[in-house]
Amino acid sequence: MEKNVFEDFGMLIFDGEIMKSRLSKDTYIKYLECKKSATQLDKQSADEIASAMKTWAIEHGCTHYTHWFHPLTGLTAEKHEAFIDKDSKGNAIIKFNGKTLIKGEPDASSFPSGGLRSTFEARGYTYWDVTSPAFIRDNVLCIPSVFVSYYGESLDKKGPLLKSIAFVNEKCTKLLNMLGHEDVTEVKPNVGLEQEYFLIDRAQYKKRLDLMLTGRTLFGDSAPKGQEFEDHYFGSIPSRVHAFMHDVDKELWKLGIYAKTEHNEVAPRQFELAPLFAEANVAVDQNQVIMDVLKRMAYKNGFACLLHEKPFGGVNGSGKHNNYSLCANTGLNVFDPKTDVFPVFTACLIKAVDTYPELLRISASNPGNDFRLGCNEAPPAIISIFLGDAIENIIDEYAGISTKETGRVSKIEGFGYVGSDNTDRNRTSPVAFTGNKFEFRMLGSSASGAMPNVVLDTIIGDEVASVIAMLEKTAKEDYEKVLKAYVKDVMENHGRVVYGKNGYSQEWIEEAARRGLPNITSSIEAVAHFDSEKNVALLTKSGIYTEKEIEARKTVMAEQYISSIMLEAKTMLSLVDGYVVPNMVKEIENYSKAAAYSKYAKEKLEKVSSLLDELGTAFTKLKTEAFATKEYASELEKGLDIKARIVPLLASLREVVDSYEKIASDIDYPLPTYKEMLY
Ligand code: ADP
Ligand code: MG
């Protein structure tokens, strides 16, 4: 009989019970305090924790440790150090103490810093993040860490997230206390990140340079449109996929991640993995681990896991849905419609989203996501909120606004019904209320979950602060009156961001424009808004980023956009030159031999020849533009220019290649086609 896999749950994280059993009571309590208040540990406790952690890790076969961090690339980074060292007499010893646990100095000077570090002051430091548990991967003890420059500027995604969590905690705790929830001492954002991905055969993946280098197919004729895929799809999930999912689950459970894998029927070969929610910082770390485990287990099982937002043109893309709620130490969830604070906190969220849509849009901006948002076949990138009639009615009723006729019970009793009833509709809304949480659905599948949460925490925290300021000027007996007026004001002046109909429709694009809602159609255009006056004021005032850190992030995002498009251009040119053109030439040779005998062969000859000429023109245009040298005042300007000049040329070249693929002979075509990869 197979061993009960759940017995190993959490065996690879240094957390909770394991820590408790291996530390003195004093030190364990100190650690918990430190975790709660995010303060420094004293040397003695740090040494004791380091020693226990090291012993535990070595027992599990670890030879190395690493400060595991999230540089601005959106990926994770690590530099492994062996536990082994030499003492003064030249003997081998095992060395790992409080100091090495808390602080690391990876050279790491090649990570993007957007100008925050020049090479002559390249020192960057990593500091242990006590709020996220250390874990073991292969033979390495991974210590979640923040990454800062010599001068203390944040160089990573985790640092600002920890700040925003503290910020929203402080504001929400205060407001709840004022509203009579005096036993609340802490409010934490809880986050559940659903991860979508594609799984394709590794042998085919390795034949596609575009997939390997850029994460997506740069061309590929969409197989006869969709439907028959779905039929095949359900009937034919190979047992290999099940074996893969089982491996993923087992590994994640060992790492203390509550994985609940389910396959997705939307696109062929596309799946989704949703772990149970956790505290935001931990959830974001876990999501990085999940992406890593998906890739490794795919490899082990002969697959490639594609995390790109749009690996296949004409086929559904992949996202990462960020489920968000704010929960107090008392168990109170401010987005639970059954609570007395629900209308006020939801009004804060509505106003925050309507005030800072650009920031939310930026937080879902990476080059791959452009194919999922705002462009031709993708839904628009307008930020709106879906509440559902019952929830709108709860809020309107609270504020004394006349409620809509829904034919349903508007109070809590009707809520369960609405929650499930509206799931279909809210799929089209980037911010959707789903039960007792809001789901931000814009994020791309490959992106780090950090920034959307930084933005949500900050914009909500800031709005909560303004409610606090309002109440501070109010006599306690008038609180209710003032709050009702506040909610009413929000619904009247910010209700434009609430939309309950089909968010993918042309009607909504026009309606949103009439309502004055921004529709930022590309990631590089979104980046341009990062340092607007409004955003800088908010982000600096709440202590999340300094102005320099904002500028740096803007530069890094633009750099990433440029590199991504340029890599696509070079890869495309190389594939066309190396595979597509030679194949066309070969076909032309064959058909020209047969043309003397067959009218059909002659027609094919003419078609392929004329496509080859078209291809030549598109190829030359792209090549000329891609290698043109130009001067730019900033990375942003360069990014915008590349979007205007290069992106359309990539699309036109693709169009020609795809037309050729449609008529190319299957026998000769050198690259795996959509039909082959997606079945
Ligand atoms: P759906 O299928 O409607 O998207 P699920 O219940 O499957 O909703 O939840 C999706 C994700 O949301 C999971 O990661 C889940 O743990 C998380 N989640 C559920 N409740 C909350 C909550 N209160 N706060 C944050 N995340 C939550
Ligand atoms: Mg969901």
XYZ file of C-alpha atoms and ligand atoms in Angstrom:
707
model
C 0.000 0.000 0.000
C 1.261 3.467 -0.826
C 2.240 5.621 2.108
C -0.265 8.263 3.156
C 1.175 11.319 1.417
C -0.439 13.715 3.842
C 1.831 12.412 6.606
C 4.597 14.396 4.969
C 2.606 17.629 4.912
C 4.851 20.528 5.815
C 7.927 18.373 6.378
C 10.050 20.680 4.224
C 9.227 23.964 5.958
C 10.728 25.227 9.175
C 7.595 26.539 10.779
C 5.033 26.140 13.540
C 5.327 22.817 15.309
C 8.804 22.004 14.014
C 10.160 25.319 15.279
C 8.324 25.038 18.544
C 9.720 21.593 19.226
C 13.277 22.570 18.397
C 13.560 25.923 20.136
C 13.558 26.935 23.783
C 10.238 28.385 24.858
C 11.776 31.822 25.358
C 13.268 31.968 21.924
C 10.129 30.663 20.262
C 8.074 33.405 21.928
C 10.623 36.024 20.921
C 10.478 34.748 17.354
C 6.672 35.004 17.310
C 6.814 38.558 18.644
C 9.384 39.478 16.097
C 7.267 37.945 13.346
C 4.244 39.918 14.463
C 5.935 43.278 14.793
C 8.576 42.685 12.103
C 11.356 43.773 14.457
C 14.950 42.568 14.808
C 15.859 39.491 16.818
C 18.518 39.762 19.520
C 21.780 37.975 18.772
C 21.291 35.108 21.191
C 17.845 34.169 19.847
C 19.018 34.541 16.269
C 21.908 32.175 16.976
C 19.616 29.639 18.579
C 17.174 29.723 15.655
C 20.019 29.494 13.152
C 21.468 26.502 14.948
C 18.109 24.687 15.093
C 17.358 25.520 11.470
C 20.767 24.284 10.343
C 20.467 20.997 12.282
C 16.983 20.421 10.866
C 18.128 21.228 7.331
C 21.184 18.961 7.514
C 19.029 16.133 8.862
C 16.969 16.552 5.694
C 20.036 16.197 3.531
C 20.820 19.891 2.980
C 24.366 20.808 2.124
C 23.726 24.445 1.256
C 21.650 27.409 2.335
C 20.548 30.451 0.400
C 18.829 33.759 0.945
C 15.965 33.347 -1.488
C 14.701 36.670 -2.829
C 12.516 38.321 -5.452
C 14.514 40.731 -7.616
C 12.704 43.111 -9.940
C 12.815 40.548 -12.745
C 9.689 39.063 -11.179
C 11.469 35.734 -10.779
C 13.310 34.504 -7.728
C 17.015 34.428 -7.127
C 19.361 32.518 -4.920
C 23.063 32.128 -4.327
C 23.948 28.889 -2.636
C 26.461 28.783 0.198
C 27.685 25.480 1.590
C 27.257 24.951 5.313
C 30.846 23.728 5.367
C 33.655 26.079 6.332
C 37.241 26.021 7.608
C 38.183 26.977 11.164
C 41.377 28.800 12.137
C 43.263 25.495 12.381
C 42.202 24.459 8.927
C 39.632 21.882 10.057
C 36.300 21.469 8.346
C 33.424 22.797 10.416
C 29.735 23.412 9.822
C 29.052 27.089 10.065
C 25.732 28.877 10.140
C 24.840 31.358 12.851
C 22.397 34.125 13.625
C 24.313 36.625 11.581
C 24.391 34.451 8.465
C 20.716 33.685 8.913
C 19.707 37.322 9.157
C 21.948 38.992 6.629
C 23.450 37.958 3.343
C 25.566 39.764 0.819
C 25.059 38.238 -2.577
C 27.101 39.997 -5.203
C 23.998 39.999 -7.386
C 25.023 43.181 -9.143
C 23.536 42.081 -12.432
C 19.938 42.229 -11.322
C 17.988 45.145 -12.717
C 17.978 48.061 -10.315
C 16.714 50.801 -12.596
C 19.718 52.907 -11.702
C 19.519 52.416 -7.923
C 22.887 50.715 -7.943
C 25.770 51.588 -10.133
C 28.446 48.949 -10.460
C 30.942 50.836 -8.331
C 28.605 50.638 -5.371
C 27.214 47.296 -6.374
C 26.808 45.935 -2.917
C 23.333 44.631 -2.219
C 22.161 42.941 0.942
C 19.561 40.340 1.688
C 17.746 40.240 5.018
C 15.767 37.336 6.404
C 12.009 37.853 6.222
C 10.803 36.289 9.465
C 7.192 36.371 8.309
C 7.640 33.650 5.684
C 8.937 30.199 6.637
C 12.267 28.827 5.449
C 11.932 25.763 3.241
C 14.021 23.058 1.653
C 14.380 22.521 -2.061
C 16.659 19.788 -3.321
C 19.598 20.027 -0.928
C 19.236 23.692 -0.236
C 17.768 25.480 2.750
C 15.934 28.504 1.293
C 15.537 31.506 3.567
C 12.955 34.008 2.239
C 14.611 37.414 2.219
C 14.277 41.022 1.152
C 16.903 42.554 -1.106
C 18.131 46.128 -0.589
C 20.933 48.314 -1.863
C 23.876 49.543 0.188
C 21.890 52.712 0.881
C 18.795 50.816 1.907
C 16.747 51.299 -1.257
C 14.450 48.434 -2.055
C 15.685 46.324 -4.974
C 13.015 43.660 -4.833
C 9.323 42.888 -4.824
C 9.051 41.612 -1.270
C 10.261 44.699 0.604
C 7.421 46.966 -0.594
C 4.923 44.158 -0.020
C 5.930 43.862 3.635
C 5.585 47.635 3.956
C 2.143 47.692 2.369
C 0.942 44.843 4.590
C 2.046 46.803 7.656
C 0.392 49.935 6.261
C -3.014 48.404 5.602
C -2.830 46.573 8.927
C -2.269 49.791 10.855
C -5.102 51.661 9.146
C -7.670 48.865 9.227
C -6.939 47.995 12.850
C -7.445 51.592 13.812
C -10.708 51.981 11.935
C -12.105 48.725 13.333
C -11.195 49.843 16.847
C -12.991 53.135 16.267
C -16.031 51.275 14.960
C -16.365 49.316 18.178
C -14.255 46.268 17.387
C -11.890 47.012 20.232
C -10.503 43.496 20.483
C -8.942 43.770 17.031
C -5.165 44.133 17.305
C -4.168 43.079 13.832
C -5.646 42.967 10.321
C -3.914 40.950 7.631
C -4.546 40.714 3.932
C -5.271 37.104 3.014
C -4.473 36.090 -0.509
C -5.299 33.072 -2.636
C -3.508 33.008 -5.985
C -4.947 30.741 -8.655
C -2.314 29.747 -11.184
C -3.095 28.883 -14.796
C -0.615 27.141 -17.073
C -0.207 25.032 -20.188
C 1.422 21.658 -20.295
C 2.891 20.395 -23.548
C 5.120 17.571 -24.586
C 8.756 18.280 -23.886
C 10.056 16.799 -27.143
C 7.854 19.190 -29.110
C 8.756 22.089 -26.858
C 12.417 21.491 -27.602
C 11.749 21.764 -31.308
C 10.296 25.254 -30.880
C 13.004 27.809 -30.328
C 10.349 30.488 -29.809
C 8.776 28.605 -26.904
C 12.139 27.932 -25.354
C 13.444 31.481 -25.665
C 10.378 33.691 -25.408
C 7.842 31.453 -23.702
C 5.316 31.734 -26.519
C 4.853 30.607 -30.088
C 5.721 33.533 -32.329
C 3.742 31.953 -35.104
C 1.529 28.961 -35.616
C -1.638 28.639 -37.575
C -4.478 28.226 -35.108
C -5.868 24.786 -35.616
C -9.438 24.589 -36.997
C -11.112 26.741 -34.471
C -11.271 25.315 -31.001
C -14.363 23.251 -30.471
C -13.227 19.816 -31.477
C -10.271 20.267 -29.154
C -12.515 20.385 -26.153
C -14.186 17.111 -27.058
C -10.852 15.429 -27.410
C -9.486 17.118 -24.409
C -11.645 15.570 -21.738
C -11.553 12.108 -23.142
C -7.865 11.982 -23.558
C -6.011 13.366 -20.573
C -3.107 10.991 -20.621
C -2.179 9.268 -17.404
C 1.103 11.138 -17.694
C -0.711 14.375 -16.848
C -2.212 12.737 -13.786
C 1.213 11.494 -12.766
C 2.524 15.030 -13.183
C -0.234 16.543 -11.056
C 0.286 13.962 -8.365
C 3.990 14.790 -8.274
C 3.191 18.493 -8.043
C 0.718 17.974 -5.203
C 3.061 15.737 -3.241
C 5.898 18.217 -3.494
C 3.720 21.191 -2.575
C 2.184 19.390 0.388
C 5.654 18.629 1.706
C 6.311 22.348 1.447
C 3.246 23.090 3.519
C 1.291 24.461 0.549
C -2.348 23.416 0.479
C -2.527 22.619 -3.208
C -5.820 21.746 -4.783
C -5.158 20.929 -8.420
C -7.881 20.939 -11.000
C -7.749 20.857 -14.722
C -9.316 23.582 -16.689
C -11.572 23.000 -19.633
C -11.237 26.439 -21.211
C -8.356 25.710 -23.569
C -6.790 22.457 -24.600
C -3.745 21.543 -22.522
C -4.468 24.356 -20.074
C -4.750 23.703 -16.356
C -5.160 25.568 -13.121
C -3.783 25.058 -9.662
C -5.337 26.829 -6.691
C -3.792 26.529 -3.260
C -5.721 27.599 -0.189
C -5.247 31.246 0.689
C -2.552 32.368 3.107
C -1.239 35.644 4.485
C -0.335 37.821 1.509
C 3.417 37.642 1.871
C 3.404 33.884 2.323
C 0.928 33.437 -0.530
C 3.189 35.385 -2.882
C 6.223 33.330 -1.839
C 4.243 30.137 -2.224
C 3.148 31.143 -5.692
C 6.786 31.505 -6.748
C 7.459 28.047 -5.327
C 4.404 26.681 -7.142
C 5.614 28.027 -10.485
C 9.001 26.479 -9.838
C 7.560 23.113 -8.813
C 5.270 23.087 -11.869
C 8.275 23.554 -14.145
C 10.400 20.945 -12.401
C 7.693 18.315 -12.243
C 6.804 18.976 -15.864
C 10.411 18.292 -16.773
C 10.458 15.120 -14.705
C 7.330 13.847 -16.452
C 8.434 14.649 -19.986
C 6.458 17.885 -20.292
C 7.185 21.566 -20.502
C 5.086 23.834 -18.326
C 4.296 27.107 -20.070
C 3.635 29.979 -17.701
C 3.484 32.615 -20.435
C 0.253 34.611 -20.597
C -0.400 33.733 -24.217
C 1.664 30.811 -25.460
C -0.686 30.173 -28.410
C -2.381 32.767 -30.590
C -6.129 32.286 -30.898
C -6.252 30.062 -27.812
C -7.262 31.261 -24.349
C -4.467 32.868 -22.353
C -3.374 32.196 -18.787
C -3.839 34.423 -15.782
C -3.257 34.437 -12.110
C -6.302 35.394 -10.089
C -5.571 37.214 -6.879
C -8.278 36.545 -4.267
C -8.063 39.171 -1.566
C -9.653 39.733 1.817
C -8.758 41.580 4.995
C -9.054 39.526 8.163
C -8.604 40.538 11.763
C -7.048 38.466 14.531
C -10.586 38.021 15.869
C -11.664 36.214 12.704
C -13.583 39.212 11.405
C -13.316 39.515 7.623
C -14.191 43.080 6.610
C -15.479 41.865 3.225
C -17.906 39.446 4.782
C -21.357 40.855 3.909
C -22.713 39.559 7.202
C -20.598 42.013 9.188
C -21.560 45.542 10.234
C -18.394 46.995 8.680
C -18.903 45.494 5.230
C -20.534 48.549 3.573
C -17.853 50.931 4.811
C -14.877 48.774 3.841
C -16.402 47.887 0.504
C -17.026 51.577 -0.149
C -13.346 52.194 0.660
C -12.380 49.576 -1.894
C -14.709 51.026 -4.539
C -13.390 54.538 -4.073
C -9.777 53.318 -3.979
C -10.171 51.374 -7.217
C -11.886 54.291 -8.932
C -9.198 56.708 -7.745
C -6.172 54.596 -8.687
C -7.118 52.454 -11.699
C -3.770 53.191 -13.373
C -1.835 51.716 -10.466
C -3.864 48.533 -10.582
C -3.344 48.383 -14.323
C 0.422 48.827 -13.864
C 0.463 46.048 -11.305
C -0.842 43.681 -13.974
C 1.573 44.871 -16.621
C 4.203 42.638 -18.076
C 4.928 42.197 -21.776
C 3.267 38.788 -22.000
C 0.061 40.107 -20.501
C -0.355 42.498 -23.433
C -1.650 39.569 -25.446
C -4.232 38.868 -22.788
C -5.413 42.394 -22.096
C -6.517 45.203 -24.280
C -5.318 43.920 -27.650
C -7.330 42.479 -30.549
C -8.537 39.152 -29.359
C -8.224 39.949 -25.631
C -10.707 41.546 -23.239
C -10.359 45.290 -22.633
C -8.039 46.506 -19.901
C -10.604 48.754 -18.222
C -10.603 48.502 -14.455
C -14.097 47.903 -13.118
C -15.697 46.162 -10.170
C -18.370 43.539 -10.236
C -20.498 43.435 -7.098
C -23.673 41.672 -8.092
C -27.173 42.999 -7.426
C -27.516 41.628 -3.919
C -24.287 43.205 -2.740
C -25.066 46.491 -4.455
C -28.375 46.425 -2.649
C -26.773 45.816 0.740
C -24.579 48.835 0.220
C -27.298 51.023 -1.248
C -29.657 50.113 1.540
C -27.041 51.007 4.122
C -26.502 54.362 2.449
C -30.207 55.021 2.056
C -30.083 54.913 -1.738
C -33.071 53.308 -3.402
C -32.243 49.704 -4.194
C -32.697 47.948 -7.505
C -35.546 45.623 -8.260
C -33.842 42.289 -8.535
C -36.696 39.987 -7.728
C -34.380 38.386 -5.201
C -33.948 38.736 -1.492
C -31.459 41.548 -1.171
C -30.191 40.789 2.300
C -27.709 38.158 3.376
C -30.218 35.338 2.902
C -30.083 35.859 -0.829
C -26.374 36.176 -0.900
C -25.336 32.557 -1.217
C -27.578 32.249 -4.213
C -26.104 35.308 -5.884
C -22.550 34.229 -5.152
C -22.873 31.205 -7.331
C -25.391 32.656 -9.733
C -23.077 35.394 -10.860
C -19.834 33.540 -11.298
C -20.371 33.424 -15.035
C -20.866 37.098 -15.390
C -18.098 38.200 -13.098
C -15.570 36.327 -15.204
C -15.466 39.431 -17.363
C -14.706 41.869 -14.579
C -11.126 42.564 -13.479
C -12.180 43.115 -9.876
C -14.986 40.792 -8.859
C -16.681 40.301 -5.559
C -16.849 36.556 -4.905
C -18.520 35.676 -1.635
C -16.385 37.228 1.079
C -13.391 38.377 -0.939
C -12.484 40.379 -4.004
C -10.759 38.716 -6.866
C -8.328 40.732 -8.984
C -8.231 38.807 -12.223
C -6.002 40.901 -14.439
C -2.639 39.585 -13.399
C -0.702 37.520 -15.920
C 0.182 33.917 -15.239
C 3.953 34.414 -15.268
C 4.031 37.511 -13.069
C 4.953 37.803 -9.427
C 1.920 38.253 -7.202
C 3.653 40.954 -5.198
C 2.736 44.197 -6.902
C -1.045 43.777 -7.197
C -1.079 43.182 -3.476
C 1.166 46.169 -2.803
C -1.321 48.277 -4.752
C -4.450 46.795 -3.154
C -3.039 47.189 0.364
C -1.906 50.735 -0.293
C -4.963 52.136 -2.037
C -7.331 50.539 0.471
C -5.153 51.525 3.440
C -5.045 55.100 2.212
C -8.799 55.304 1.767
C -9.367 53.760 5.204
C -7.046 56.461 6.560
C -9.268 59.140 5.055
C -12.315 57.603 6.739
C -10.406 57.613 10.028
C -9.549 61.280 9.518
C -13.208 62.028 8.877
C -14.327 60.223 12.029
C -11.685 61.938 14.097
C -13.504 65.180 13.406
C -16.848 63.640 14.349
C -18.554 63.074 17.670
C -18.943 59.382 18.353
C -22.739 59.486 18.350
C -22.632 60.862 14.828
C -20.346 58.159 13.409
C -23.173 56.215 11.841
C -24.647 59.238 10.139
C -21.270 60.289 8.773
C -20.434 56.791 7.560
C -23.748 56.438 5.786
C -23.166 59.766 4.093
C -19.692 58.588 3.135
C -20.947 55.362 1.564
C -23.643 57.303 -0.270
C -21.083 59.754 -1.575
C -18.850 56.909 -2.765
C -21.688 55.197 -4.596
C -22.756 58.441 -6.228
C -19.329 59.733 -7.162
C -17.326 56.561 -7.653
C -20.056 54.096 -8.524
C -19.057 54.564 -12.172
C -16.395 51.913 -11.610
C -19.052 49.346 -10.717
C -20.228 47.401 -13.729
C -22.330 44.277 -13.737
C -22.706 43.419 -17.394
C -20.395 41.833 -19.949
C -17.015 43.497 -19.506
C -15.722 41.961 -22.747
C -18.282 43.693 -24.919
C -17.833 46.625 -27.266
C -20.754 48.205 -25.451
C -18.661 48.355 -22.276
C -15.695 49.940 -24.023
C -17.968 52.744 -25.182
C -19.821 52.989 -21.886
C -16.545 53.093 -19.914
C -15.289 55.910 -22.107
C -18.491 57.858 -21.387
C -17.940 57.233 -17.670
C -14.402 58.552 -17.977
C -12.699 55.293 -17.021
C -9.226 54.769 -18.444
C -8.602 51.973 -20.940
C -4.846 51.501 -21.073
C -4.251 48.995 -23.797
C -0.615 48.024 -23.283
C 1.803 47.434 -20.467
C 4.298 50.006 -21.678
C 1.606 52.692 -21.780
C 0.574 51.678 -18.280
C 4.145 52.075 -17.037
C 4.067 55.697 -18.167
C 1.533 56.409 -15.394
C 3.706 55.024 -12.596
C 5.142 58.391 -11.583
C 2.082 60.548 -12.135
C 1.654 63.173 -9.451
C -1.266 61.317 -7.899
C 0.569 58.005 -7.709
C 3.816 59.416 -6.380
C 1.922 61.316 -3.690
C 0.112 58.178 -2.560
C 3.072 55.807 -2.669
C 5.536 58.094 -0.920
C 3.080 59.342 1.706
C 2.236 55.779 2.707
C 5.918 54.887 2.836
C 5.776 52.103 0.246
C 8.293 53.470 -2.251
C 10.506 56.530 -2.348
C 10.398 58.657 -5.475
C 13.694 57.128 -6.527
C 12.325 53.634 -6.067
C 9.328 54.482 -8.252
C 11.564 55.861 -11.002
C 13.730 52.756 -10.761
C 10.763 50.428 -11.115
C 9.463 52.380 -14.036
C 12.817 52.041 -15.760
C 13.073 48.326 -15.008
C 9.579 47.677 -16.352
C 10.372 49.567 -19.545
C 13.694 47.714 -19.904
C 11.900 44.418 -19.543
C 9.382 45.383 -22.169
C 12.139 46.357 -24.600
C 14.178 43.196 -24.000
C 11.136 41.040 -24.400
C 10.067 42.541 -27.738
C 13.625 42.595 -29.069
C 14.127 38.970 -28.108
C 10.918 38.094 -29.913
C 12.051 39.995 -32.996
C 15.438 38.264 -33.088
C 13.948 34.842 -32.447
C 11.342 35.356 -35.129
C 13.938 36.443 -37.675
C 16.089 33.483 -36.854
C 13.239 30.983 -37.125
C 12.001 32.409 -40.392
C 15.470 32.427 -41.868
C 16.500 29.042 -40.510
C 13.336 26.973 -40.870
C 10.478 28.607 -42.682
C 12.276 29.984 -45.729
C 14.322 26.810 -46.429
C 11.139 24.790 -46.163
C 9.350 27.076 -48.594
C 12.231 26.880 -51.029
C 12.204 23.107 -50.843
C 8.481 23.029 -51.520
C 8.871 25.409 -54.437
C 11.521 23.145 -55.940
C 9.283 20.119 -55.582
C 6.234 21.815 -57.005
C 8.139 23.284 -59.921
C 9.159 19.778 -60.954
C 5.533 18.658 -60.790
C 4.077 21.836 -62.307
C 4.650 20.630 -65.852
C 2.358 17.671 -65.193
C -0.250 19.030 -62.816
C -2.371 22.126 -62.730
C -2.736 21.680 -58.969
C 1.019 21.584 -58.485
C 1.300 24.721 -60.572
C -1.248 26.495 -58.393
C 0.605 25.458 -55.240
C 3.830 26.615 -56.800
C 2.363 30.026 -57.471
C 0.843 30.323 -54.000
C 3.992 29.353 -52.132
C 6.176 31.500 -54.391
C 4.053 34.568 -53.849
C 3.972 33.922 -50.081
C 7.737 33.640 -50.125
C 7.956 37.088 -51.680
C 5.548 38.511 -49.138
C 7.565 36.878 -46.411
C 10.758 38.394 -47.779
C 9.257 41.869 -47.651
C 7.930 41.473 -44.097
C 11.189 39.888 -42.976
C 13.336 42.680 -44.362
C 11.116 45.344 -42.848
C 11.321 43.791 -39.395
C 15.044 43.249 -39.671
C 15.685 46.824 -40.758
C 13.547 48.338 -38.027
C 14.751 46.006 -35.280
C 18.390 46.850 -35.907
C 17.951 50.554 -36.570
C 19.919 52.632 -34.070
C 18.042 55.441 -32.412
C 18.586 57.810 -29.529
C 16.079 57.985 -26.696
C 15.648 60.254 -23.709
C 14.466 57.398 -21.500
C 13.748 53.692 -21.452
C 10.059 54.521 -21.433
C 10.364 56.529 -24.623
C 12.278 53.661 -26.194
C 9.645 51.170 -25.072
C 6.840 53.250 -26.544
C 8.712 53.610 -29.821
C 9.377 49.883 -29.999
C 5.736 49.194 -29.380
C 4.784 51.511 -32.222
C 7.456 50.375 -34.684
C 8.370 46.754 -33.973
C 5.268 45.102 -32.526
C 3.117 45.615 -35.664
C 5.940 44.250 -37.841
C 6.133 41.119 -35.717
C 2.402 40.706 -36.223
C 2.592 41.165 -39.997
C 5.454 38.719 -40.336
C 3.500 36.251 -38.278
C 0.506 36.640 -40.525
C 2.495 35.587 -43.580
C 4.100 32.625 -41.836
C 0.708 31.482 -40.557
C -0.791 31.712 -44.045
C 2.046 29.570 -45.314
C 1.627 27.054 -42.519
C -1.968 26.608 -43.577
C -0.907 25.307 -46.983
C 2.491 23.815 -46.121
C 2.790 20.095 -46.535
C 2.578 18.402 -43.147
C 5.326 15.969 -44.019
C 7.924 18.616 -44.471
C 6.957 21.286 -41.985
C 9.877 21.403 -39.556
C 8.209 22.913 -36.473
C 5.547 21.231 -34.334
C 2.208 22.828 -35.197
C -0.601 23.891 -32.863
C -2.482 20.782 -33.885
C 0.384 18.605 -32.733
C 1.230 20.503 -29.571
C -2.272 21.031 -28.278
C -3.694 17.581 -28.818
P -13.533 30.416 -7.127
O -13.444 29.014 -7.634
O -14.889 31.000 -7.166
O -12.522 31.317 -7.737
P -12.467 29.411 -4.639
O -13.239 29.220 -3.404
O -12.050 28.218 -5.391
O -13.233 30.414 -5.567
O -11.201 30.242 -4.252
C -10.187 30.575 -5.083
C -9.046 31.038 -4.219
O -9.508 32.006 -3.278
C -8.418 29.932 -3.369
O -7.036 30.148 -3.353
C -9.032 30.172 -2.022
O -8.249 29.653 -0.962
C -9.040 31.676 -2.005
N -9.918 32.237 -0.959
C -11.053 31.724 -0.457
N -11.518 32.520 0.539
C -10.650 33.557 0.653
C -10.574 34.697 1.491
N -11.472 34.950 2.422
N -9.537 35.529 1.299
C -8.616 35.323 0.366
N -8.647 34.267 -0.434
C -9.639 33.386 -0.311
Mg -11.464 32.245 -8.721
